[in-house]
Amino acid sequence: MAQASIPVDLFNPGQVFACLGLLEWADQLLGDARGGFDWSEPTAERFHLSAPGDTNPVAVVLAALANARVVAVSPDAAALSTEKWAVPTVGDPRHREFPIKRPDSPATLPVRLDFEYAGQTRHLTIDHWGDATERDNVKFWAGSGGYPGAALFRDALDLVRSELSTASDDPFAVSQPQSSSFRLDWRRDYIPLDAGFSPNVHGNVVMTGFPIVEMLAAIGLTHARPRRSPRDKLEYRYAVLGVDADTPLYQPLFLRAALGGTDLGFPRRQFLMQLGWPGQENQARCITNVIEETKG
């Protein structure tokens, strides 16, 4: 088994979701991937990842991301397309088995990453923002008729594609000027009323984002979600499972269940994530504060 360890800020929900994204993709590529969060050093928390083989699994995932082609998947590519934003759109060959409820606009069409691995063309689908089940879809970016998720992902990848090969030691530290995002890493976001001004109206002010976090977090939300408060769109809870030198790492299903707050009897920490409206209410949301509720 190959093992890797990267720094993570447990008070940054996007980084926690991104760790699950690394785990999910490593499990798809390498099989039997396992992970866990280590807070034995209080000021140097880390995420551990292992998978079969002798290559760093974080590096394997980042290499796959670096050569990925971003396309949107549509139930009817002629009628519902992201071509306007220069993102190729492909029809879904399953037709009646489209993975989400048919979107009303191109904004929430699923993203498919096409990439080469071990001499084969592989695919990874991202569609959590179109989830119409009882689970919250954790879509923080705005507007069903606005900029598509496929374009947001393409833009983020273009910003860091050349840096991915050297980012495996600390991928969540890679930053770039970023004008828009999935709003999953709160280091980029702001609420104009709180900040006292809006950078959008100042041409020389560009916000710094963390594209690798944003992309991997979107992948991490495919099979797991934080739990939204029943009566409040601006509160979510998420939890992580702990490991140390003597604890085996967890299979993905355990970390998925824990993220939504399920107490599995393992060491865990739970956090309350608070959001705000950076613009008009009921449109975009951004993370404003994270409070630890449970440590054990």
Coordinates of C-alpha atoms in Angstrom, one line a residue:
M1 CA 0.0 0.0 0.0
A2 CA 1.2 3.5 -0.8
Q3 CA 0.5 6.2 1.7
A4 CA 0.4 10.0 1.6
S5 CA -0.3 12.7 4.1
I6 CA -1.2 16.4 3.4
P7 CA -2.0 19.4 5.6
V8 CA -5.7 20.2 6.2
D9 CA -7.5 22.9 8.0
L10 CA -10.5 21.2 9.7
F11 CA -12.1 24.7 10.1
N12 CA -12.2 25.1 6.3
P13 CA -15.1 23.0 5.1
G14 CA -13.9 23.1 1.5
Q15 CA -10.6 21.4 2.5
V16 CA -12.5 18.7 4.4
F17 CA -14.8 18.1 1.3
A18 CA -11.7 18.1 -0.9
C19 CA -10.1 15.3 1.2
L20 CA -13.1 13.2 0.5
G21 CA -12.7 14.1 -3.2
L22 CA -9.1 12.8 -3.1
L23 CA -10.3 9.6 -1.4
E24 CA -13.2 9.1 -3.9
W25 CA -11.0 9.5 -7.0
A26 CA -8.1 7.4 -5.5
D27 CA -10.6 4.7 -4.8
Q28 CA -11.9 4.8 -8.4
L29 CA -8.4 4.7 -9.9
L30 CA -6.6 2.4 -7.5
G31 CA -9.2 0.5 -5.6
D32 CA -9.4 0.0 -1.8
A33 CA -8.4 3.6 -0.9
R34 CA -8.7 4.6 2.7
G35 CA -8.4 7.8 4.6
G36 CA -8.6 9.6 7.9
F37 CA -8.0 12.9 9.7
D38 CA -5.2 13.2 12.2
W39 CA -5.3 16.0 14.8
S40 CA -2.7 14.5 17.2
E41 CA -0.7 17.7 16.5
P42 CA -3.3 20.4 17.3
T43 CA -1.6 23.1 15.1
A44 CA -0.7 20.7 12.2
E45 CA -3.7 18.6 11.3
R46 CA -3.3 16.3 8.4
F47 CA -5.3 14.0 6.1
H48 CA -3.9 10.5 5.5
L49 CA -4.6 8.6 2.3
S50 CA -3.6 5.1 1.3
A51 CA -4.2 2.9 -1.7
P52 CA -2.7 -0.2 -3.4
G53 CA 0.5 0.3 -5.4
D54 CA 3.7 2.1 -4.8
T55 CA 2.8 5.6 -6.1
N56 CA 1.7 8.5 -3.9
P57 CA -2.1 8.3 -4.3
V58 CA -2.5 12.1 -4.0
A59 CA 0.0 12.5 -6.9
V60 CA -2.0 9.9 -8.9
V61 CA -5.2 11.9 -8.5
L62 CA -3.6 15.2 -9.3
A63 CA -2.0 13.7 -12.4
A64 CA -5.4 12.5 -13.6
L65 CA -6.9 15.9 -12.9
A66 CA -4.0 17.6 -14.8
N67 CA -4.8 15.7 -18.1
A68 CA -8.6 15.8 -17.7
R69 CA -10.9 17.3 -20.3
V70 CA -14.0 19.0 -18.9
V71 CA -17.3 18.4 -20.7
A72 CA -21.0 18.9 -19.7
V73 CA -23.5 16.1 -20.0
S74 CA -27.0 16.9 -21.2
P75 CA -30.1 14.9 -21.7
D76 CA -30.5 16.8 -25.0
A77 CA -27.3 18.5 -26.2
A78 CA -29.1 20.4 -28.9
A79 CA -31.5 22.1 -26.5
L80 CA -29.5 22.3 -23.3
S81 CA -25.8 23.1 -23.9
T82 CA -22.8 24.8 -22.4
E83 CA -21.3 25.6 -25.8
K84 CA -22.0 29.3 -25.2
W85 CA -19.3 29.2 -22.5
A86 CA -16.9 27.2 -24.7
V87 CA -17.4 24.0 -22.7
P88 CA -18.2 21.0 -25.0
T89 CA -21.6 19.3 -24.3
V90 CA -22.2 15.7 -24.9
G91 CA -25.6 13.8 -24.9
D92 CA -26.3 11.3 -22.3
P93 CA -26.5 7.9 -24.1
R94 CA -28.7 6.5 -21.2
H95 CA -31.5 9.0 -22.1
R96 CA -34.1 8.0 -19.6
E97 CA -31.5 7.3 -16.9
F98 CA -30.1 10.8 -16.7
P99 CA -28.3 11.0 -13.3
I100 CA -30.2 14.0 -12.0
K101 CA -33.6 15.6 -12.6
R102 CA -33.6 17.3 -16.0
P103 CA -32.1 20.8 -15.4
D104 CA -34.1 24.0 -16.4
S105 CA -30.9 25.6 -17.6
P106 CA -27.3 24.7 -18.6
A107 CA -26.0 26.0 -15.2
T108 CA -26.5 22.7 -13.3
L109 CA -25.7 20.2 -16.1
P110 CA -23.4 17.5 -14.7
V111 CA -19.7 17.7 -15.4
R112 CA -17.8 14.8 -16.8
L113 CA -14.0 14.6 -16.6
D114 CA -12.5 12.5 -19.4
F115 CA -8.9 11.5 -18.7
E116 CA -6.4 8.8 -19.5
Y117 CA -5.2 6.4 -16.9
A118 CA -3.3 3.1 -17.3
G119 CA -3.7 3.3 -21.1
Q120 CA -7.5 3.6 -20.9
T121 CA -9.9 6.6 -21.2
R122 CA -11.7 7.0 -17.9
H123 CA -14.6 9.2 -16.7
L124 CA -15.6 10.9 -13.5
T125 CA -19.0 12.6 -13.1
I126 CA -19.7 15.5 -10.8
D127 CA -23.4 16.4 -10.3
H128 CA -24.1 17.0 -6.7
W129 CA -25.5 20.5 -7.4
G130 CA -28.4 18.9 -9.4
D131 CA -29.4 16.5 -6.6
A132 CA -33.2 16.5 -6.2
T133 CA -33.4 13.9 -3.5
E134 CA -34.0 14.6 0.2
R135 CA -30.3 15.5 0.6
D136 CA -29.3 19.2 0.4
N137 CA -27.3 19.7 -2.9
V138 CA -24.8 22.1 -1.3
K139 CA -24.9 24.5 -4.2
F140 CA -23.5 27.8 -2.9
W141 CA -22.9 29.5 -6.2
A142 CA -25.7 31.6 -7.7
G143 CA -28.4 31.5 -10.3
S144 CA -30.0 28.6 -12.2
G145 CA -29.6 30.6 -15.4
G146 CA -26.1 31.9 -14.6
Y147 CA -22.5 30.7 -15.3
P148 CA -22.5 26.9 -15.5
G149 CA -20.8 24.6 -13.1
A150 CA -19.0 23.0 -16.0
A151 CA -17.5 26.4 -16.9
L152 CA -16.5 27.1 -13.2
F153 CA -14.7 23.7 -13.1
R154 CA -13.0 24.3 -16.5
D155 CA -11.8 27.8 -15.3
A156 CA -10.5 26.4 -12.0
L157 CA -8.6 23.6 -13.8
D158 CA -7.1 26.0 -16.4
L159 CA -5.7 28.2 -13.5
V160 CA -3.7 25.4 -12.0
R161 CA -3.3 22.7 -14.6
S162 CA 0.5 23.3 -14.9
E163 CA 1.0 23.3 -11.1
L164 CA -0.7 20.0 -10.3
S165 CA 2.4 17.9 -10.9
T166 CA 4.2 19.6 -8.1
A167 CA 1.3 20.1 -5.7
S168 CA 1.0 16.7 -4.0
D169 CA 2.7 17.7 -0.7
D170 CA 0.3 20.6 0.0
P171 CA -2.4 20.9 -2.7
F172 CA -4.7 23.1 -0.7
A173 CA -2.1 25.8 -0.5
V174 CA -2.0 26.4 -4.2
S175 CA -3.7 29.8 -4.9
Q176 CA -4.5 31.9 -8.0
P177 CA -6.4 35.0 -8.8
Q178 CA -9.9 33.7 -9.2
S179 CA -13.0 35.7 -10.2
S180 CA -15.6 33.1 -9.5
S181 CA -15.9 29.7 -7.8
F182 CA -18.1 27.1 -6.3
R183 CA -17.8 29.1 -3.0
L184 CA -16.6 26.0 -1.1
D185 CA -13.3 27.5 0.2
W186 CA -14.1 30.5 2.3
R187 CA -10.7 32.1 2.0
R188 CA -11.8 33.7 -1.2
D189 CA -15.3 34.9 -0.3
Y190 CA -16.6 38.0 1.4
I191 CA -19.8 39.8 2.2
P192 CA -19.7 43.4 0.9
L193 CA -21.7 44.8 3.8
D194 CA -19.2 43.3 6.3
A195 CA -16.1 44.1 4.2
G196 CA -17.2 47.7 3.7
F197 CA -16.9 47.6 -0.1
S198 CA -17.3 45.3 -3.0
P199 CA -14.1 44.3 -4.9
N200 CA -16.2 43.6 -8.0
V201 CA -16.6 47.4 -8.6
H202 CA -12.8 48.0 -8.4
G203 CA -11.0 46.8 -11.5
N204 CA -7.6 46.6 -9.7
V205 CA -8.9 44.3 -6.9
V206 CA -8.8 40.6 -7.7
M207 CA -9.7 37.9 -5.2
T208 CA -7.3 35.0 -4.5
G209 CA -8.9 31.6 -4.7
F210 CA -7.8 28.0 -4.2
P211 CA -8.9 26.1 -7.3
I212 CA -7.6 22.7 -6.3
V213 CA -9.7 22.8 -3.2
E214 CA -12.8 23.9 -5.1
M215 CA -12.5 21.1 -7.7
L216 CA -11.7 18.3 -5.3
A217 CA -14.4 19.5 -2.9
A218 CA -17.0 19.3 -5.7
I219 CA -15.9 15.7 -6.3
G220 CA -16.0 15.0 -2.6
L221 CA -19.7 16.1 -2.4
T222 CA -20.7 13.4 -4.9
H223 CA -21.4 10.7 -2.3
A224 CA -21.4 12.8 0.9
R225 CA -22.9 16.0 2.1
P226 CA -22.8 18.2 5.3
R227 CA -26.2 18.2 7.1
R228 CA -28.2 21.4 6.6
S229 CA -30.1 22.7 9.6
P230 CA -33.8 21.8 9.0
R231 CA -35.1 25.4 9.2
D232 CA -32.0 27.4 8.2
K233 CA -30.4 27.6 4.7
L234 CA -27.4 29.3 6.3
E235 CA -26.3 26.5 8.8
Y236 CA -24.7 23.2 8.1
R237 CA -22.9 20.6 10.2
Y238 CA -20.1 18.3 9.2
A239 CA -17.9 15.9 11.0
V240 CA -14.6 14.1 10.4
L241 CA -13.2 10.8 11.7
G242 CA -9.9 10.8 13.6
V243 CA -6.9 8.5 13.2
D244 CA -3.5 8.3 14.8
A245 CA -0.4 6.2 14.3
D246 CA -2.1 3.1 15.8
T247 CA -5.5 3.4 14.0
P248 CA -6.3 1.9 10.7
L249 CA -7.5 4.3 8.0
Y250 CA -11.2 4.2 7.1
Q251 CA -13.0 3.0 4.0
P252 CA -14.8 5.8 2.0
L253 CA -18.3 4.8 3.3
F254 CA -17.3 5.6 6.9
L255 CA -16.0 9.1 6.0
R256 CA -19.1 9.8 3.9
A257 CA -21.5 8.9 6.7
A258 CA -19.4 10.9 9.2
L259 CA -19.5 14.0 7.0
G260 CA -23.2 14.2 7.5
G261 CA -22.9 14.0 11.2
T262 CA -23.6 10.3 11.8
D263 CA -21.9 9.1 15.0
L264 CA -20.2 5.8 14.2
G265 CA -18.5 5.3 17.5
F266 CA -15.1 6.3 16.2
P267 CA -13.1 9.4 17.3
R268 CA -14.6 12.4 15.6
R269 CA -14.9 16.2 15.5
Q270 CA -18.1 18.0 14.5
F271 CA -18.4 21.6 13.2
L272 CA -21.1 24.1 12.7
M273 CA -20.7 25.9 9.4
Q274 CA -22.5 29.3 9.1
L275 CA -23.1 31.1 5.8
G276 CA -24.3 34.5 4.7
W277 CA -25.7 36.2 1.6
P278 CA -23.0 38.1 -0.3
G279 CA -25.7 39.6 -2.6
Q280 CA -29.4 39.1 -3.0
E281 CA -31.0 36.8 -0.5
N282 CA -31.8 33.3 -1.8
Q283 CA -29.1 33.5 -4.5
A284 CA -25.4 32.9 -3.8
R285 CA -24.2 31.9 -0.3
C286 CA -20.7 32.0 1.2
I287 CA -19.2 30.6 4.3
T288 CA -18.7 33.2 7.0
N289 CA -17.8 31.2 10.2
V290 CA -17.1 27.7 11.5
I291 CA -17.5 26.7 15.1
E292 CA -16.4 23.4 16.6
E293 CA -19.2 21.6 18.5
T294 CA -17.9 18.2 19.3
K295 CA -14.5 16.7 19.9
G296 CA -14.0 13.2 21.0

